[in-house]
XYZ file of N, CA and C in Angstrom:
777
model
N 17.733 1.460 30.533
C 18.052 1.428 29.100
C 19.357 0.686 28.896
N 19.753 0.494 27.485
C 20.799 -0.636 27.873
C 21.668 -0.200 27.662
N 22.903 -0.535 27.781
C 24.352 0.237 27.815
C 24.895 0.892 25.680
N 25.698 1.768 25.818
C 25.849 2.408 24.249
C 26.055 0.935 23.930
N 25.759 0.942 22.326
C 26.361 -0.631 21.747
C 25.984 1.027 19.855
N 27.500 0.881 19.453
C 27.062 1.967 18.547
C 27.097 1.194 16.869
N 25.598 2.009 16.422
C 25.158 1.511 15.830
C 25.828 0.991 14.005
N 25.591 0.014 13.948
C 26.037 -0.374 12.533
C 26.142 -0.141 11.372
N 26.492 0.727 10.355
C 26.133 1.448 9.086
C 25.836 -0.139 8.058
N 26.357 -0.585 8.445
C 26.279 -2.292 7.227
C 24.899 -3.010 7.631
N 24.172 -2.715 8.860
C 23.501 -3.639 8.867
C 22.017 -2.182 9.293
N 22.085 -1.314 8.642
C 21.483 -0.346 8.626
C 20.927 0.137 9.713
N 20.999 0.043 10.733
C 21.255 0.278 12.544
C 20.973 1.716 12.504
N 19.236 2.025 13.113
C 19.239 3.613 13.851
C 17.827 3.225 14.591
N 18.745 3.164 15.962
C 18.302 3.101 17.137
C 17.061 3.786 17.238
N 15.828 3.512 17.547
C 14.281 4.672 17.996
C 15.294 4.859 19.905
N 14.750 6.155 20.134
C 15.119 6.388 21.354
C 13.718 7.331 21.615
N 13.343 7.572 21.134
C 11.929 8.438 21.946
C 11.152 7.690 21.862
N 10.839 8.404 23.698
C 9.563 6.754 24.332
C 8.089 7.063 24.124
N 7.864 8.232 23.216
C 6.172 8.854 22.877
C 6.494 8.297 22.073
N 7.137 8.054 21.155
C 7.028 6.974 19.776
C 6.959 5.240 19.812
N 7.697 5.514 20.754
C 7.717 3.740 21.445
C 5.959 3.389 21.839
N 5.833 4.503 23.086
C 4.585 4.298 23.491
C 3.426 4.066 22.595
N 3.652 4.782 21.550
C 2.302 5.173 20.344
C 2.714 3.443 19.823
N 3.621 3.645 19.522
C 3.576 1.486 18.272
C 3.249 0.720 19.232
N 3.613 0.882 20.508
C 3.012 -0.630 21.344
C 1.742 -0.394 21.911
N 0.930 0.802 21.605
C -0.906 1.426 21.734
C -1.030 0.296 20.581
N -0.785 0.860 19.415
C -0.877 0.685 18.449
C -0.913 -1.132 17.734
N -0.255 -2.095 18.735
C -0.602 -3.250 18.968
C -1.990 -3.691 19.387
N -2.264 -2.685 20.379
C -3.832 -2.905 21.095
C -3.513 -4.795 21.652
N -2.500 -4.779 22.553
C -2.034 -5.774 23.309
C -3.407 -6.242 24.355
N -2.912 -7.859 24.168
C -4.379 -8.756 25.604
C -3.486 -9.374 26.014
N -3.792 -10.223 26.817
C -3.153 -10.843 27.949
C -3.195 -12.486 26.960
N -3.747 -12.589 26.407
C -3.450 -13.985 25.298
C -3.006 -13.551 24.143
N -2.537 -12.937 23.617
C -1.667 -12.513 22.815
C -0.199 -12.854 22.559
N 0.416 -13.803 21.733
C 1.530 -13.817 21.186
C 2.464 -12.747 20.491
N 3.815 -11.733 21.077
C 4.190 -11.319 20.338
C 5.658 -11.025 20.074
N 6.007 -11.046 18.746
C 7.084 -11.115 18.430
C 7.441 -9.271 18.008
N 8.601 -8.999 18.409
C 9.275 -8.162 18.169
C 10.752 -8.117 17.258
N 10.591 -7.653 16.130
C 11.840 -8.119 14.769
C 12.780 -6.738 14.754
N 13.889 -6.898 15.190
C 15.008 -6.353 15.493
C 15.113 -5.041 16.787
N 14.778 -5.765 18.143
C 15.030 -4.982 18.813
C 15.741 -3.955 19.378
N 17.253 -4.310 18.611
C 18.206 -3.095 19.038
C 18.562 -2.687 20.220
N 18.642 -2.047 21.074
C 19.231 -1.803 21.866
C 17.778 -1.420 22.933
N 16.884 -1.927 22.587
C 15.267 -2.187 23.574
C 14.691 -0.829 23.629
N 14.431 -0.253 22.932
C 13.588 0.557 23.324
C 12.328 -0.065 23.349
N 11.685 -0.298 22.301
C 10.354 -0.933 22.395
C 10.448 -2.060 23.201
N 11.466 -3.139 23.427
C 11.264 -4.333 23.943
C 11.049 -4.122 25.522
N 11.474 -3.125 26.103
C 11.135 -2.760 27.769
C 9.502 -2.495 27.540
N 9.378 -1.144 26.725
C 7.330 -1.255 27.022
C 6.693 -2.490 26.872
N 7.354 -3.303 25.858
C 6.316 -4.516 25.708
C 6.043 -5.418 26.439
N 7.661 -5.614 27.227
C 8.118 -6.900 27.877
C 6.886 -6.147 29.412
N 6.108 -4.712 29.821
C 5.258 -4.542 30.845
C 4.017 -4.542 30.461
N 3.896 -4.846 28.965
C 2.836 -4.770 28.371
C 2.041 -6.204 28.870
N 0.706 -6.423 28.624
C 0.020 -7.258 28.506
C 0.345 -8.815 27.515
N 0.172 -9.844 27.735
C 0.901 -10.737 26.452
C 0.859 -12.229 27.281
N 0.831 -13.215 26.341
C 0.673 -14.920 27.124
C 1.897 -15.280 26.658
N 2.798 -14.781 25.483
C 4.195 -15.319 25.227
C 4.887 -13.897 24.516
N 6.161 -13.641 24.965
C 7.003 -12.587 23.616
C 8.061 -13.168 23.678
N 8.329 -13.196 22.433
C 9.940 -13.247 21.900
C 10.592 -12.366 20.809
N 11.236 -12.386 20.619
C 12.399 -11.450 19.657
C 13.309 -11.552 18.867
N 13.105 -11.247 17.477
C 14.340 -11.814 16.549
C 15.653 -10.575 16.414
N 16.367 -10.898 16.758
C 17.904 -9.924 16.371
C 19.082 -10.425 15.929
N 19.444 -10.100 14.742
C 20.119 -10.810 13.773
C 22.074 -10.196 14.577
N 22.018 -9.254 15.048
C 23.447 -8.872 15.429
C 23.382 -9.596 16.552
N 24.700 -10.005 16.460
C 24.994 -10.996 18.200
C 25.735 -10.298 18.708
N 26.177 -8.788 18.591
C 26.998 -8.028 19.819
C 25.396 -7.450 20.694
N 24.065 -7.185 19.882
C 23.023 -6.743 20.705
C 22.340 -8.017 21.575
N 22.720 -9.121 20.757
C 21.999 -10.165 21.520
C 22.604 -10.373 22.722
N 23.965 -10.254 22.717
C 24.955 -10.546 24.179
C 24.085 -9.539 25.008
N 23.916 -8.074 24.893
C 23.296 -7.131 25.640
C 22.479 -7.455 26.195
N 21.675 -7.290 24.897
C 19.763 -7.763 25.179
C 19.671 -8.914 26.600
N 20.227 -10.030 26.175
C 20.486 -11.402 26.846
C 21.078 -10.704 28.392
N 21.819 -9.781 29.079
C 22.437 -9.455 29.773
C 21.034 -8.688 30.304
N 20.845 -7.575 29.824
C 19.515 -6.654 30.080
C 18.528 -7.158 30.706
N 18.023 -8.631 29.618
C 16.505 -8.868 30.044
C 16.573 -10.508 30.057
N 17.389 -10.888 30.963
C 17.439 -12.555 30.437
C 16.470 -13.048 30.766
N 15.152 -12.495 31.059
C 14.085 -13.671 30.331
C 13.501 -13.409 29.438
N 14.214 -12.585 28.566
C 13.419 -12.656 27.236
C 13.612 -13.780 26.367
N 13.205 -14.297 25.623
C 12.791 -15.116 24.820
C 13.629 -14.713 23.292
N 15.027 -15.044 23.288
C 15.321 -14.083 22.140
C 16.171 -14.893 21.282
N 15.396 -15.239 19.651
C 16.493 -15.503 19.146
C 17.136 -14.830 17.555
N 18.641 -15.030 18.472
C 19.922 -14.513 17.363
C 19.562 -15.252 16.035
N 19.161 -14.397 15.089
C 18.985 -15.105 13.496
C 18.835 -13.721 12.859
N 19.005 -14.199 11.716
C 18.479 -13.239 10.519
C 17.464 -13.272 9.842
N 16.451 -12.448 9.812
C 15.357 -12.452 9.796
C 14.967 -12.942 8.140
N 15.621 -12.350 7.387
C 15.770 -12.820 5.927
C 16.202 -14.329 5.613
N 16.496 -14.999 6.299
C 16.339 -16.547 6.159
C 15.590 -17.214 7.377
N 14.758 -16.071 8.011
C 13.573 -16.754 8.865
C 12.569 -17.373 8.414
N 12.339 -19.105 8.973
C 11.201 -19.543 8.443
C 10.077 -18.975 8.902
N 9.348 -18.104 8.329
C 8.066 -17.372 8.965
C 6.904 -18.203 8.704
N 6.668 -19.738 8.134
C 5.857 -20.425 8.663
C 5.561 -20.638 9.586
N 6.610 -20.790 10.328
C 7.057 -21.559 11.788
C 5.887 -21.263 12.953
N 5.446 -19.442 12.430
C 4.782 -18.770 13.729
C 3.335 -19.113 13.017
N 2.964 -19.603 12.120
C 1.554 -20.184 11.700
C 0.564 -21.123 12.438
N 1.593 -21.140 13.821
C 1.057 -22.326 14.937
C 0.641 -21.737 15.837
N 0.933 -20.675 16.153
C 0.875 -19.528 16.896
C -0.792 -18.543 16.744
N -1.485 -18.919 18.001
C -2.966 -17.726 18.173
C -2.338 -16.946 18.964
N -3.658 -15.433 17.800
C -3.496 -14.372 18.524
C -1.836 -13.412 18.489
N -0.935 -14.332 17.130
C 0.177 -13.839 16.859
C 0.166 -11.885 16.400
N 0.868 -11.448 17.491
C 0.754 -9.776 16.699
C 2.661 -9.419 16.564
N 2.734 -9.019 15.786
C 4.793 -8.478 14.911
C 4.595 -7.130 15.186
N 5.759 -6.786 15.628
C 6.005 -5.160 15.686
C 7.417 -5.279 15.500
N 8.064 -4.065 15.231
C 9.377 -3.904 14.767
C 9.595 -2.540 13.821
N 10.909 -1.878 14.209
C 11.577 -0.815 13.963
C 12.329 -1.479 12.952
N 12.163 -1.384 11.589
C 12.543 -2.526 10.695
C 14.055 -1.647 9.800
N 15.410 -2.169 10.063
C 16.391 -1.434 9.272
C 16.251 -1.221 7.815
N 16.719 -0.230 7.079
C 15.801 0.370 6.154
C 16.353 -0.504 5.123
N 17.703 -1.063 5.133
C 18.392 -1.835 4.048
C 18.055 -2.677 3.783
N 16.599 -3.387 4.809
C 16.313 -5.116 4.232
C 15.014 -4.902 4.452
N 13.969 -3.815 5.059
C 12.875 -4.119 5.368
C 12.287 -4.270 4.207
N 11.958 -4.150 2.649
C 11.395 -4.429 1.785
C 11.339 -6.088 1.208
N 12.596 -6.785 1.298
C 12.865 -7.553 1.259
C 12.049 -8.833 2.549
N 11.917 -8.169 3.872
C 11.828 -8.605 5.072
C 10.355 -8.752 4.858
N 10.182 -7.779 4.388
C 8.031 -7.692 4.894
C 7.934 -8.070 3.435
N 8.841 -8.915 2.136
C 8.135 -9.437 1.475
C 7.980 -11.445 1.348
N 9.195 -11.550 2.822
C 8.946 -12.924 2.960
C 7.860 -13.191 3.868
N 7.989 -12.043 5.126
C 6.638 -12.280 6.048
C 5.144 -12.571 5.634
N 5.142 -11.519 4.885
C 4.000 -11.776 4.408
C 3.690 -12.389 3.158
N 4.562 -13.153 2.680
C 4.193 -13.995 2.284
C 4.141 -15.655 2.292
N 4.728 -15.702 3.504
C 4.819 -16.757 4.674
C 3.882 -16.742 5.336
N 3.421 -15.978 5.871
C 2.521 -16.096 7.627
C 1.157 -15.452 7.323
N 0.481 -16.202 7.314
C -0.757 -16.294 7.050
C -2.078 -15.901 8.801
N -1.789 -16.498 9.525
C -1.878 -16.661 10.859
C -1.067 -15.466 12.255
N -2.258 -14.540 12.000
C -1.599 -13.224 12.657
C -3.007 -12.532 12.935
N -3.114 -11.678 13.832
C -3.730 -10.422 13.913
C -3.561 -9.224 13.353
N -2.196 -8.851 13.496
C -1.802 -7.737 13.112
C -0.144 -7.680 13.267
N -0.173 -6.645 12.595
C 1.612 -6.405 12.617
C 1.854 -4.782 12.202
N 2.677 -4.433 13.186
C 2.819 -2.771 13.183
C 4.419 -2.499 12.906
N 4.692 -2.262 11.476
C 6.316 -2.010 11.823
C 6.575 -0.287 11.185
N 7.801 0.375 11.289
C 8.203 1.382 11.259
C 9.209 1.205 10.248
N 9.067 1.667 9.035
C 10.075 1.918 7.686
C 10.194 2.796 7.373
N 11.503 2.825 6.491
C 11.481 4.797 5.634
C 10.428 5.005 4.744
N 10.097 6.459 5.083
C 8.425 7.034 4.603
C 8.226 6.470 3.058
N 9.465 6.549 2.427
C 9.257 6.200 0.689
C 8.836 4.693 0.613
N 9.142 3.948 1.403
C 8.861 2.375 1.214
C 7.492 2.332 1.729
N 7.134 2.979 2.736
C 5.783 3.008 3.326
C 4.845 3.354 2.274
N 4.985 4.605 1.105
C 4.342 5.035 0.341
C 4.266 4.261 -0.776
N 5.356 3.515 -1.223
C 5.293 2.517 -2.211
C 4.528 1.105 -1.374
N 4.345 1.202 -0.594
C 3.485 -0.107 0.151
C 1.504 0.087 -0.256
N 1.635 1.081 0.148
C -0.020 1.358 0.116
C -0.185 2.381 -1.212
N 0.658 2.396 -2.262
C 0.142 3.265 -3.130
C -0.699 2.074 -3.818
N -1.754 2.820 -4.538
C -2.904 1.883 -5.309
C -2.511 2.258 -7.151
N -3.038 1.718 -7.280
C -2.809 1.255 -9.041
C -2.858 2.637 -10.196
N -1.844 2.916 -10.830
C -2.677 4.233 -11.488
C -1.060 5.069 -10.568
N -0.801 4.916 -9.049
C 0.615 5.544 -8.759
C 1.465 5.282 -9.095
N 2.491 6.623 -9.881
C 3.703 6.344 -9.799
C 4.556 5.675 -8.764
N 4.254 5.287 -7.929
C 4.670 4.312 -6.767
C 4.490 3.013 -6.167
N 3.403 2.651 -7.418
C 2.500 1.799 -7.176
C 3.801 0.350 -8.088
N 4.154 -0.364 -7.311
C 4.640 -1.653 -8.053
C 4.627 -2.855 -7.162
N 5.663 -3.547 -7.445
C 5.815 -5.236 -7.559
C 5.866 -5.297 -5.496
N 6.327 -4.412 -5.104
C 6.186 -4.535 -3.267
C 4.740 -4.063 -3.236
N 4.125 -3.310 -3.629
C 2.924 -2.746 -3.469
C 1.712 -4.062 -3.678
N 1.819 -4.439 -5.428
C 1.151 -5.716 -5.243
C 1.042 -7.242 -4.498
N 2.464 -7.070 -3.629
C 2.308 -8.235 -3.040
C 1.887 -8.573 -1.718
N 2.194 -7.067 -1.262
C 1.909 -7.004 -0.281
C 0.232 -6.880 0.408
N -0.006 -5.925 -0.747
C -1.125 -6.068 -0.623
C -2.136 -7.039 -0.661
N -1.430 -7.646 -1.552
C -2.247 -9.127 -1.799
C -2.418 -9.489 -0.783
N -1.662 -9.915 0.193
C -1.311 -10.744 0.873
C -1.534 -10.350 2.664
N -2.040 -8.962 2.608
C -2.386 -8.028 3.768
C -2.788 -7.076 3.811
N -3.576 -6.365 4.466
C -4.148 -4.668 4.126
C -3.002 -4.097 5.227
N -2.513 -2.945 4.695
C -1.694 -2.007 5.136
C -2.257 -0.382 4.918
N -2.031 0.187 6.264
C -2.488 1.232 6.201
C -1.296 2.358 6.950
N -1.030 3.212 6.820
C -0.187 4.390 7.638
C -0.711 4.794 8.481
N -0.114 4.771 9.763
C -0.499 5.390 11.060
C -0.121 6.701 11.275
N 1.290 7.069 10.853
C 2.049 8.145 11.640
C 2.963 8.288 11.049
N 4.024 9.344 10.858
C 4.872 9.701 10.136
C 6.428 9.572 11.752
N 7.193 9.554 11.439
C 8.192 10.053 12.570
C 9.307 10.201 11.568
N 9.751 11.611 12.713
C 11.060 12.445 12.255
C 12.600 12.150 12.446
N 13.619 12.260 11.786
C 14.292 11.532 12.198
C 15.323 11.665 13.312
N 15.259 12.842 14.262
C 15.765 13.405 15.106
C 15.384 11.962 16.451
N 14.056 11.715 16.227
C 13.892 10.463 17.472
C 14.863 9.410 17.074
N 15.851 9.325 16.480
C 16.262 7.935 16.100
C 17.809 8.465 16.462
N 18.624 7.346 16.854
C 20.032 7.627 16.928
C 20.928 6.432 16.727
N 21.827 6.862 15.348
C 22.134 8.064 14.634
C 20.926 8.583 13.816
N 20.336 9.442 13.748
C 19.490 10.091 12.903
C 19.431 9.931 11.690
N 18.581 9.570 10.996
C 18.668 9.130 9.509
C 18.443 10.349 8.423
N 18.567 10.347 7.202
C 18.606 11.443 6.384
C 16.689 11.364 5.511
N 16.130 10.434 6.329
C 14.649 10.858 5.836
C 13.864 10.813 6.904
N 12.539 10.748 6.558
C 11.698 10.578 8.192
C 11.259 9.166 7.078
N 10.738 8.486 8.533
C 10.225 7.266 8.974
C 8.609 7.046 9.028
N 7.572 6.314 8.724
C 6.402 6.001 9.091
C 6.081 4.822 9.582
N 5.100 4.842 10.214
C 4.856 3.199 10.781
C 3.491 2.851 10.235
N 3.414 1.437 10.357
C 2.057 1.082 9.629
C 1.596 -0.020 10.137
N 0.247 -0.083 9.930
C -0.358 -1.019 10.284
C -0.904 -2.328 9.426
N -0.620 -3.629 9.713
C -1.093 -4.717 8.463
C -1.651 -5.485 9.006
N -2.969 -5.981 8.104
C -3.977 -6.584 8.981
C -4.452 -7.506 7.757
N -4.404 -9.375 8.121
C -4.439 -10.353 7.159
C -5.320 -10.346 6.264
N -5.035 -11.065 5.246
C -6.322 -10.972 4.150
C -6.634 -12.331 3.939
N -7.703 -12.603 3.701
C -7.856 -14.197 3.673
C -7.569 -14.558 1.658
N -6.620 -15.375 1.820
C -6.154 -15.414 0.596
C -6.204 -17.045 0.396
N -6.819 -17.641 -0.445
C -6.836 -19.020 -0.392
C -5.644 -19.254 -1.682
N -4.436 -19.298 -2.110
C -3.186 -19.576 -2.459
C -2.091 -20.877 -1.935
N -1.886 -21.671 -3.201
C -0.964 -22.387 -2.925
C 0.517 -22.250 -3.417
N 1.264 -23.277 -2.675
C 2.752 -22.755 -2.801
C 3.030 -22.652 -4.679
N 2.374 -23.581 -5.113
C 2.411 -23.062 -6.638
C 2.232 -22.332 -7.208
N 1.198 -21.467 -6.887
C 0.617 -20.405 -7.277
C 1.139 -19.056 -6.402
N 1.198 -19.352 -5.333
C 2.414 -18.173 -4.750
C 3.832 -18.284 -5.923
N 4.352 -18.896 -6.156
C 5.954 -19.083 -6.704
C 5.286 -18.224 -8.356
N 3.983 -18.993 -8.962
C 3.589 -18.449 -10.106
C 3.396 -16.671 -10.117
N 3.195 -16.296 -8.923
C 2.629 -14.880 -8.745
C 4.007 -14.238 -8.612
N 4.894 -15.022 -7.850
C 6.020 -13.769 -7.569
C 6.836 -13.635 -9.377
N 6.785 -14.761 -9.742
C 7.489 -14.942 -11.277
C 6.426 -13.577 -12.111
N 5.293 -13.862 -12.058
C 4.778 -13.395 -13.112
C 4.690 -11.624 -12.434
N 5.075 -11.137 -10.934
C 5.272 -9.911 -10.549
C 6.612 -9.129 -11.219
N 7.362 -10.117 -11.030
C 8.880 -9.867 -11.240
C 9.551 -9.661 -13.024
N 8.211 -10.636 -13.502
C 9.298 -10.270 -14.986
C 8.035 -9.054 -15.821
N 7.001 -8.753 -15.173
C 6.453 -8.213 -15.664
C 6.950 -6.581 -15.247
N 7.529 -6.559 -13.877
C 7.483 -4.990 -13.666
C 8.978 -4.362 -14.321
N 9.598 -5.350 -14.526
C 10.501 -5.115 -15.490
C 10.731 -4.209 -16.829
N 9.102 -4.058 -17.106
C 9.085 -3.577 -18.141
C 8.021 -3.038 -17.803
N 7.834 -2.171 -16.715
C 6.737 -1.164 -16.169
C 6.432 -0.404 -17.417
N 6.914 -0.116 -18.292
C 6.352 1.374 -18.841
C 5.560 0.463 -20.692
N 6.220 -0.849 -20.863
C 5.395 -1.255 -21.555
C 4.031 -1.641 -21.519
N 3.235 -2.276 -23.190
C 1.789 -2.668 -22.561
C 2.328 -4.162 -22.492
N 1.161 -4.403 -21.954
C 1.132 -5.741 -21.161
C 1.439 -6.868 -21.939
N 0.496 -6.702 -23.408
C 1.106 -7.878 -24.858
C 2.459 -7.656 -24.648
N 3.014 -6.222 -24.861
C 4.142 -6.565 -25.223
C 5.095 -7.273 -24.335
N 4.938 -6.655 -23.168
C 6.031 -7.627 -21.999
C 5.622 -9.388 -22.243
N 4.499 -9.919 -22.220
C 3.731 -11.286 -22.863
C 4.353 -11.670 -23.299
N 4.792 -10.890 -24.630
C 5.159 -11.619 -26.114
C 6.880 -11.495 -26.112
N 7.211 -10.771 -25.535
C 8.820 -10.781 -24.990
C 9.045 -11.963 -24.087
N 7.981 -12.164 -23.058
C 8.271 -13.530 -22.297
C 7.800 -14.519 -23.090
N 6.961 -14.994 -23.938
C 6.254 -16.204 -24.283
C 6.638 -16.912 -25.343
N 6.999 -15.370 -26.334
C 7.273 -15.749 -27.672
C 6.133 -15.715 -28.791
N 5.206 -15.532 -28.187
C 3.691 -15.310 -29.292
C 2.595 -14.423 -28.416
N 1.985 -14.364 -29.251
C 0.910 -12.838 -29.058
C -0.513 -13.872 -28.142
N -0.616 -12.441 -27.477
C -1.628 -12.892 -25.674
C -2.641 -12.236 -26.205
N -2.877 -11.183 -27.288
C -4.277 -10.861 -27.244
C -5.338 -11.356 -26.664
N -6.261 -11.919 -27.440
C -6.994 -12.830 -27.358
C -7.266 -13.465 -26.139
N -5.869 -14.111 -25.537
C -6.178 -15.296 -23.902
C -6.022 -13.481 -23.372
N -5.974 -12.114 -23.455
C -6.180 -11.514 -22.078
C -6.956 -10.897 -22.244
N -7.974 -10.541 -23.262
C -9.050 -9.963 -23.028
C -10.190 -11.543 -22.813
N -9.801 -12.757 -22.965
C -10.584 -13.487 -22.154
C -10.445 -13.453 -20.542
N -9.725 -12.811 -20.152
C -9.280 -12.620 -18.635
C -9.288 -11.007 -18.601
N -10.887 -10.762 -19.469
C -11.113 -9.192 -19.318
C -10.160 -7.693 -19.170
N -8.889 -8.702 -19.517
C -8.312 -7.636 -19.532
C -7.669 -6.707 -20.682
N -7.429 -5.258 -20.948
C -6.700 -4.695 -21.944
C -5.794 -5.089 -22.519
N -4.972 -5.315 -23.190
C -4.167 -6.142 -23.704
C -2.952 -4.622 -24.010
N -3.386 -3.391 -24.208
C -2.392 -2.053 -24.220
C -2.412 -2.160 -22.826
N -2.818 -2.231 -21.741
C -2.903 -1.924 -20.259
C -1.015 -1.599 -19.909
N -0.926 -1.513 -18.964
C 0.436 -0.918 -18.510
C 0.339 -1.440 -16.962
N 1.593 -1.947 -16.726
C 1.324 -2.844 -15.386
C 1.046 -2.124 -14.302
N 1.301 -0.919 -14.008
C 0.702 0.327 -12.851
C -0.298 0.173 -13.221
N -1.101 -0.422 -13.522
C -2.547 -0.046 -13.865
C -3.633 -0.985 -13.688
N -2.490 -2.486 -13.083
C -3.174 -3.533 -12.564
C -3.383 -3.505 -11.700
N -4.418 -4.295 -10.854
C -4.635 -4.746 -9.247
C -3.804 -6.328 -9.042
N -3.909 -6.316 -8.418
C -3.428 -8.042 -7.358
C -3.870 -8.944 -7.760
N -5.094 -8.937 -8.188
C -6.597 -9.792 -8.371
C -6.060 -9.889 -10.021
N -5.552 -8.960 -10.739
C -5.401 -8.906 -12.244
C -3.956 -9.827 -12.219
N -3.444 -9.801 -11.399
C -1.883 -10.136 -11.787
C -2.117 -11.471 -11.156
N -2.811 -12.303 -9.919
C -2.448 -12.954 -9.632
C -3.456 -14.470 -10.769
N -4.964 -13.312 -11.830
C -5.236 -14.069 -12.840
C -3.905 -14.401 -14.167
N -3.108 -12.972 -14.455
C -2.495 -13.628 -15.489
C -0.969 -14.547 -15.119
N -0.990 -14.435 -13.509
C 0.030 -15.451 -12.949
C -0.788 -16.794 -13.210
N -1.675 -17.166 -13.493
C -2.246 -18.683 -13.232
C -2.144 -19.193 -14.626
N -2.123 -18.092 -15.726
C -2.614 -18.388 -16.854
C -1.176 -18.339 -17.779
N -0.357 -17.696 -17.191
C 0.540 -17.439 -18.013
C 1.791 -18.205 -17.543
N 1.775 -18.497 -15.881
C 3.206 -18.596 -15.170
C 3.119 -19.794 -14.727
């Protein structure tokens, strides 16, 4: 294991140290021997030792702190590891990449942010298993109609099926965090989207949930300046509707039409 390196409150740093939890996310890959995989913020390796005996044709590793990368680099110098920040990672990049599978113990301060460039970058994957705080997990897979259900929920979804595997407590983690943790599983969706219409979808996610608790004309007619009746029940939709109450498929029609 690798030497103390103690953990960061700024860069939201809590170490997984139990190896039945380790063990279960890298099952939970369902790893082959041609398999590409990347691991996003390894930390102080817990997961990166099971993987690096795991099965795999390439791994590498993104870790944005360079006091863990000196470690890591010391620990396991043939890992494949590079020092960046994952939030200005081009995640096209791995679109070249078969048989690509992501895992990662994701810090709780950016993973919403993190898994909303991934996936909406990287198209070209198998799967991806990461571990977030339980409330972000629940706002990930809540469906339409939940109070939990918003603008991370629709995009993600759009853009991947996500499902919950497992809950973990926060006693496995060190320093121990003040909620428990779940991990999940995301598995691609075939989405035929262009960069225009991606940029149109995140605009028309963003100024609409703004005004979650209005109906839908009205947020419209606050953005447009004139009344949508009419063009949204030609796009079958309610025109009182309330944006919890849309799907992906609804938002990414009145992104084309409106944004």
């Amino acid at each position: 294991m690798l030497t103390p390196n103690f953990p960061k409150k700024s860069l939201g740093q809590h170490f997984l140290k139990d190896k039945n939890i380790c063990a279960k996310i890298v099952k939970a890959l369902n790893l082959e021997p041609e398999d590409t995989v990347l691991e996003i913020g390894p930390g102080r390796g817990a997961l990166t030792f099971l993987l690096e005996e795991s099965p795999y044709r390439y791994f590498f590793a993104l870790e944005k702190d360079w006091d863990l990368c000196l470690v890591l680099r010391q620990e396991l110098p043939f890992l494949n590891l590079i020092c960046a920040d994952g939030l200005f990672f081009d995640w096209k990049r791995l679109n070249r990449f078969k048989k690509l599978k992501l895992v990662g113990n994701l810090p709780y301060n950016v993973a919403s942010p993190l898994l909303w460039n991934i996936f909406g970058e990287l198209f070209s994957y198998e799967l991806a298993v990461f571990m977030v705080q339980k409330e972000v997990a629940e706002r990930i897979v809540a469906k339409p109609g939940n109070k939990q259900y918003g603008l991370l929920s629709v995009w993600l979804q759009f853009f991947s099926k996500p499902k919950v595997l497992f809950s973990v407590p926060p006693g496995v983690f060190f320093p121990p965090p003040k909620v428990y943790s779940s991990v999940l599983v995301f598995y691609p969706r075939q989405v035929e989207i262009s960069t225009g219409e991606k940029k149109s979808l995140q605009k028309c996610l963003k100024v609409v949930f703004q005004q979650r608790r209005k109906q839908l004309q009205k947020i419209l007619y606050n953005y447009l300046g004139y009344k949508v009746e009419e063009e949204l029940e030609s796009l079958n939709l309610d025109p009182k509707v309330r944006p919890e109450a849309l799907s992906g498929e609804d938002f990414f029609r009145l992104a084309l039409k409106f944004f």
